[in-house]
PDB file of C-alpha atoms in Angstrom:
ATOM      1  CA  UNK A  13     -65.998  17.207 -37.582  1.00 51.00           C
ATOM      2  CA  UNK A  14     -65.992  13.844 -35.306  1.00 58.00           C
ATOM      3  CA  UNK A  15     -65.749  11.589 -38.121  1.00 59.00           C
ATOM      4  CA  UNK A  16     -62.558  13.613 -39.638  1.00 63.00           C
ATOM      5  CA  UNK A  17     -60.721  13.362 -36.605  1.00 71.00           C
ATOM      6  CA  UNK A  18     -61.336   9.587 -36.249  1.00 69.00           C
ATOM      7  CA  UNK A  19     -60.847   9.022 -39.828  1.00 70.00           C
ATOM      8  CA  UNK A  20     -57.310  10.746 -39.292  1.00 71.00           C
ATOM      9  CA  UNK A  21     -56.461   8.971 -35.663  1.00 69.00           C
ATOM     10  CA  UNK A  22     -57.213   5.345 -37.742  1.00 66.00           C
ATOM     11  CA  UNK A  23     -54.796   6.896 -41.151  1.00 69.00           C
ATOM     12  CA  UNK A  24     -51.657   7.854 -37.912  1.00 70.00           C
ATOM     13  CA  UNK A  25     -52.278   4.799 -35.995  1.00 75.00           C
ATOM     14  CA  UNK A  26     -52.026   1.866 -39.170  1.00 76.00           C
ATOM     15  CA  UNK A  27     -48.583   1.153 -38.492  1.00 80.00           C
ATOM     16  CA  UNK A  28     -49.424  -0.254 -34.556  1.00 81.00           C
ATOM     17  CA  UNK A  29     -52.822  -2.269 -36.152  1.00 80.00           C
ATOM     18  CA  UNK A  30     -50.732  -3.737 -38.880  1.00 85.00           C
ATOM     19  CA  UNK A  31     -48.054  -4.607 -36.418  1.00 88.00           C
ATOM     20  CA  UNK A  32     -50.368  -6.424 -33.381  1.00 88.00           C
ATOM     21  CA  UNK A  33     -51.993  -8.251 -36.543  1.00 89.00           C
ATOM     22  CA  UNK A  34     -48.758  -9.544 -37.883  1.00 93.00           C
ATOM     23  CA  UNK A  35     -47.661 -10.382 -34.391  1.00 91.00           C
ATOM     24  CA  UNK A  36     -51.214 -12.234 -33.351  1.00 91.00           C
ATOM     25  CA  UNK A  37     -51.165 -14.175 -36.802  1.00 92.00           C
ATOM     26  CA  UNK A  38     -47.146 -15.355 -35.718  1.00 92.00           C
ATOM     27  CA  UNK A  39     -48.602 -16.521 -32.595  1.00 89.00           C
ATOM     28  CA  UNK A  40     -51.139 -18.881 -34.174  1.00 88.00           C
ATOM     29  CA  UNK A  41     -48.843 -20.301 -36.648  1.00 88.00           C
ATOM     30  CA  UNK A  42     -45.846 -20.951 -33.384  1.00 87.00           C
ATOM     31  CA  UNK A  43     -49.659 -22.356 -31.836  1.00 85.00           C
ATOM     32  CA  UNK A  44     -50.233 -24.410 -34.581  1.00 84.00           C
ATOM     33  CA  UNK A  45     -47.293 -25.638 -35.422  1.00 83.00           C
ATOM     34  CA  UNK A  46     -46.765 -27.047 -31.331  1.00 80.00           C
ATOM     35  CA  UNK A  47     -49.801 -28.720 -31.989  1.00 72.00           C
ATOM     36  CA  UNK A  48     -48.416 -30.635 -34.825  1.00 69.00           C
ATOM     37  CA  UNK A  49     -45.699 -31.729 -33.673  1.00 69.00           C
ATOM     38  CA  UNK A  50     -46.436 -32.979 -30.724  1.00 65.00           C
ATOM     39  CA  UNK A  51     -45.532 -30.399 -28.104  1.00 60.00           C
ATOM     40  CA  UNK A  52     -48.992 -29.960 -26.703  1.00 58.00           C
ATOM     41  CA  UNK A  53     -49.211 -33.763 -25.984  1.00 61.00           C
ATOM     42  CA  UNK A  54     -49.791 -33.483 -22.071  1.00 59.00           C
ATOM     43  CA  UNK A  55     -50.298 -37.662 -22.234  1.00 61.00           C
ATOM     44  CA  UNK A  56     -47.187 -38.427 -22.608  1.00 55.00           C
ATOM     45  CA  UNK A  57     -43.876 -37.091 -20.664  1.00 56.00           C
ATOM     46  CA  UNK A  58     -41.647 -34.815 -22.945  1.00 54.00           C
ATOM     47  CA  UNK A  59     -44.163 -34.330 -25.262  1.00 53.00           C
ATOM     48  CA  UNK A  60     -44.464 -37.522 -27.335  1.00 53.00           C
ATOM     49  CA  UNK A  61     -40.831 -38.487 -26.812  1.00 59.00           C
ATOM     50  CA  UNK A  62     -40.719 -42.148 -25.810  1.00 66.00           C
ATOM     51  CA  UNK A  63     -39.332 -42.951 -22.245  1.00 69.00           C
ATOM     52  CA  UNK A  64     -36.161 -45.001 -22.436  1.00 65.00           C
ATOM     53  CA  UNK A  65     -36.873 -47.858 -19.716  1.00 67.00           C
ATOM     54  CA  UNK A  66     -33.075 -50.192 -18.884  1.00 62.00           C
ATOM     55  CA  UNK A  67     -32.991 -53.297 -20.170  1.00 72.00           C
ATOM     56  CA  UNK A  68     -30.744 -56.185 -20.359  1.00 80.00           C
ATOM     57  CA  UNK A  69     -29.344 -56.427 -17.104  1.00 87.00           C
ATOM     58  CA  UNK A  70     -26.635 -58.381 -16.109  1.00 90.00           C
ATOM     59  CA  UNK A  71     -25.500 -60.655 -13.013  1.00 93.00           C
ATOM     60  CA  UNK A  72     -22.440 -60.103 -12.050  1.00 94.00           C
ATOM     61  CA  UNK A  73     -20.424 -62.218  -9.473  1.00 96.00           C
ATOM     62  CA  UNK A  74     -17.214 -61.755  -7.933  1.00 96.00           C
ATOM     63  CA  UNK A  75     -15.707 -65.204  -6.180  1.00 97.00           C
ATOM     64  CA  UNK A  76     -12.836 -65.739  -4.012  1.00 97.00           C
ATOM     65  CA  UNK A  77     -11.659 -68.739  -2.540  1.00 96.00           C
ATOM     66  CA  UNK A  78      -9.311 -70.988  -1.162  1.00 94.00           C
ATOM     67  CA  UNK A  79      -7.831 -73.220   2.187  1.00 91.00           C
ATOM     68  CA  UNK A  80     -10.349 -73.796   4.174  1.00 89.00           C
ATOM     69  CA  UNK A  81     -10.851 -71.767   7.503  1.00 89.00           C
ATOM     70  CA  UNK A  82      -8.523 -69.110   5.310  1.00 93.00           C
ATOM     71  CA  UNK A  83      -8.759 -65.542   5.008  1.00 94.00           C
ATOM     72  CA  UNK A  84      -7.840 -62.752   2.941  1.00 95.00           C
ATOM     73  CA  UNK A  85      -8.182 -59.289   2.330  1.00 96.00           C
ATOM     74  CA  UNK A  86      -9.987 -58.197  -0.573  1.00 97.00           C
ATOM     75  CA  UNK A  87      -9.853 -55.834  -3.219  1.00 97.00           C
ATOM     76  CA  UNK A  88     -12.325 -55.130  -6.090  1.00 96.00           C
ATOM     77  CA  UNK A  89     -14.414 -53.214  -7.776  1.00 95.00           C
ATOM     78  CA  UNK A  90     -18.549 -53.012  -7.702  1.00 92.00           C
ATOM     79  CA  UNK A  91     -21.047 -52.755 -10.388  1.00 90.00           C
ATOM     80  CA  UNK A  92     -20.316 -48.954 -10.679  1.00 89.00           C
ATOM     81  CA  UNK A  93     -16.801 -48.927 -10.834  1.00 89.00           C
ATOM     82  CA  UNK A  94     -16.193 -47.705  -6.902  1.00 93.00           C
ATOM     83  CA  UNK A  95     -13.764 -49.378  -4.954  1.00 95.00           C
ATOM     84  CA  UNK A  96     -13.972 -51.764  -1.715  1.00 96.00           C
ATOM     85  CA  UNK A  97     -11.957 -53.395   0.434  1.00 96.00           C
ATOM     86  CA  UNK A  98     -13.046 -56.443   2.483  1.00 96.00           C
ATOM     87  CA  UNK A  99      -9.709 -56.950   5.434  1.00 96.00           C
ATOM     88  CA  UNK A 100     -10.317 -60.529   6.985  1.00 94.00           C
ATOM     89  CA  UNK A 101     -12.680 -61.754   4.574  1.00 95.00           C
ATOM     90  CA  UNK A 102     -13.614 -66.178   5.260  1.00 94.00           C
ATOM     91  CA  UNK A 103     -13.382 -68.305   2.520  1.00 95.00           C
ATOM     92  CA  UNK A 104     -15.331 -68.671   0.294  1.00 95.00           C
ATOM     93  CA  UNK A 105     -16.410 -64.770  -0.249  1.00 96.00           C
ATOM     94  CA  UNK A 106     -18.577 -63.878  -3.187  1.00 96.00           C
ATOM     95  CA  UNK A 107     -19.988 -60.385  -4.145  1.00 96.00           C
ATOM     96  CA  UNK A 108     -23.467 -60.849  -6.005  1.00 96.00           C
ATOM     97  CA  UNK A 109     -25.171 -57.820  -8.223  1.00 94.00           C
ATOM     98  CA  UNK A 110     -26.916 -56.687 -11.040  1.00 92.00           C
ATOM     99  CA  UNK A 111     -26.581 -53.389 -13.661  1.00 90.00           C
ATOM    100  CA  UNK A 112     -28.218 -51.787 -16.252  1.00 87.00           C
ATOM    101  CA  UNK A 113     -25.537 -50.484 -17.579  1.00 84.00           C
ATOM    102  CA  UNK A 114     -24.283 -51.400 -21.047  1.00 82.00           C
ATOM    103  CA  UNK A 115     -20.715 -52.617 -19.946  1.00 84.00           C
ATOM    104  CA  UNK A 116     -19.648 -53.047 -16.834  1.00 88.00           C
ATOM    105  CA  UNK A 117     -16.025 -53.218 -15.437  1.00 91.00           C
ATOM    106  CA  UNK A 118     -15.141 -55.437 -12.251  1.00 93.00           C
ATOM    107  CA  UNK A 119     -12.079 -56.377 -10.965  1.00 95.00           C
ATOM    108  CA  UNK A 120     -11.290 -58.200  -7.675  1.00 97.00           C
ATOM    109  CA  UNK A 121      -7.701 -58.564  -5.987  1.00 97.00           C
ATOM    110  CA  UNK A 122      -7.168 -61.119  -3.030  1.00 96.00           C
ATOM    111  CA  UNK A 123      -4.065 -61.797  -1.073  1.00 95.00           C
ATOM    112  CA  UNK A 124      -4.690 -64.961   1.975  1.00 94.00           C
ATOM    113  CA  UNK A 125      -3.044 -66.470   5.027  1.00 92.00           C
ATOM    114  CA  UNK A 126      -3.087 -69.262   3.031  1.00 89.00           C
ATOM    115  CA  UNK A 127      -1.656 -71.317   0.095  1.00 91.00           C
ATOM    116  CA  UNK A 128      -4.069 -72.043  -2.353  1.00 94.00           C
ATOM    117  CA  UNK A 129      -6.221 -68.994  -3.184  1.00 96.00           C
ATOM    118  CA  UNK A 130      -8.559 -68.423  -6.775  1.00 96.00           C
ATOM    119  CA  UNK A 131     -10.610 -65.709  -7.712  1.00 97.00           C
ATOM    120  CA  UNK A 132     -13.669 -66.048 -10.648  1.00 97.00           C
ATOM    121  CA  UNK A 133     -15.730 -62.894 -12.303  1.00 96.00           C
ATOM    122  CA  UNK A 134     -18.838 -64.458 -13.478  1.00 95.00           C
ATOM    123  CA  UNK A 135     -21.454 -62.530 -15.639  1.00 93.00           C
ATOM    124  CA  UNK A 136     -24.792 -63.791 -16.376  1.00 91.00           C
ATOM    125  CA  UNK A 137     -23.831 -67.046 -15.542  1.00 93.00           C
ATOM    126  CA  UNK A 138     -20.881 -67.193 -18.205  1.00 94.00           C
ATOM    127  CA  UNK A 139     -17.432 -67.314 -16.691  1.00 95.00           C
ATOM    128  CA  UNK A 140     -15.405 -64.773 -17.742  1.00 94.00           C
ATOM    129  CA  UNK A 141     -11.893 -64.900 -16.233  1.00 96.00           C
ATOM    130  CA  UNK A 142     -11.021 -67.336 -13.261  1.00 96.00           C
ATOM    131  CA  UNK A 143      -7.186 -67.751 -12.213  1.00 96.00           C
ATOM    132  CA  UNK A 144      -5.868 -69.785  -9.081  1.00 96.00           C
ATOM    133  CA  UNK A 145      -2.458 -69.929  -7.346  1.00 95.00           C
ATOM    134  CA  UNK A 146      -0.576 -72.203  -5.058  1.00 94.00           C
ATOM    135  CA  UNK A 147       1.920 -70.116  -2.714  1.00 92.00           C
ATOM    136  CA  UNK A 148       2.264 -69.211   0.848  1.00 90.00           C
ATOM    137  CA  UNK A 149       0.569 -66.174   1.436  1.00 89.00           C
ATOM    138  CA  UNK A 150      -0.842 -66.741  -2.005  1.00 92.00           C
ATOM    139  CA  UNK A 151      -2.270 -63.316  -3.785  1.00 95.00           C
ATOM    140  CA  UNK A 152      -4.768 -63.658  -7.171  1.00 96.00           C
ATOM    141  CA  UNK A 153      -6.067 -61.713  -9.154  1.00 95.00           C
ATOM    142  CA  UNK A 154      -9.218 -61.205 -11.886  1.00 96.00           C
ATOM    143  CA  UNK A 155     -10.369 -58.501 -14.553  1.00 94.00           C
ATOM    144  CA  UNK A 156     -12.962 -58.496 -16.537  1.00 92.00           C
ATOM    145  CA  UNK A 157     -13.286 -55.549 -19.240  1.00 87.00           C
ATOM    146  CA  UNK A 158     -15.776 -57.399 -21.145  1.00 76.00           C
ATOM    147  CA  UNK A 159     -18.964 -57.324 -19.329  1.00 65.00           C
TER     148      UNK A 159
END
């Protein structure tokens, strides 16, 4: 009598051991499959991606200058595109930095006591745009959308 109730438990019951099987032999294969591919790399960040490391940065320097003993207020943008002001600035003034970035945008706006004033956007040692003027209370200015 024992082994004709077990028999019959095992015949009701072969729906939920065919099920767990399929679902156990899914898991493997998703297992598998990871392993593959590269997702169970633990050696390298993002499993196997390559990390992307800047390169190619560029000097950028913003110039203004003029009369000597002259000053001016400033305008320009930095290396990430925020603007500053400089009010009372000497002569010669220069803004020096460096990006990562693949372009860069920099302008820089000067207006002096003085009558000769010139503004220059260098970029990795190239000049890119450099302007002077001759007036009293001269104002310049340079923009570079190149960099």
């Amino acid at each position: 009598m024992k082994r004709g109730s077990i028999s019959r438990r095992l015949a009701r019951g072969w729906l939920v051991w065919v099920s767990v099987a399929i679902v156990a032999l899914a898991g493997f294969a998703v297992y598998r499959l990871q392993g593959a591919f590269g997702a169970l790399d633990t050696k390298t960040p993002g499993g196997g991606a390559d990390e992307i490391v800047p390169f190619n940065p560029k000097q950028v320097q913003l110039e203004v200058f003029g009369d000597p003993g002259a000053t001016a207020t400033i305008t320009y943008t930095d290396v990430d595109a925020r603007p500053q002001r400089v009010d009372d600035a000497a002569l010669p003034w220069s803004y020096d930095d460096s990006t990562t970035t693949p372009a860069v945008v920099v302008n820089v706006q000067a207006q002096s006591n003085g009558s000769t004033l010139g503004c220059r956007i260098t970029i990795d040692g190239v000049v890119k745009v450099e302007r002077l003027e001759n007036a009293a209370s001269a104002y310049v200015y340079c923009l570079d959308k190149s960099g």
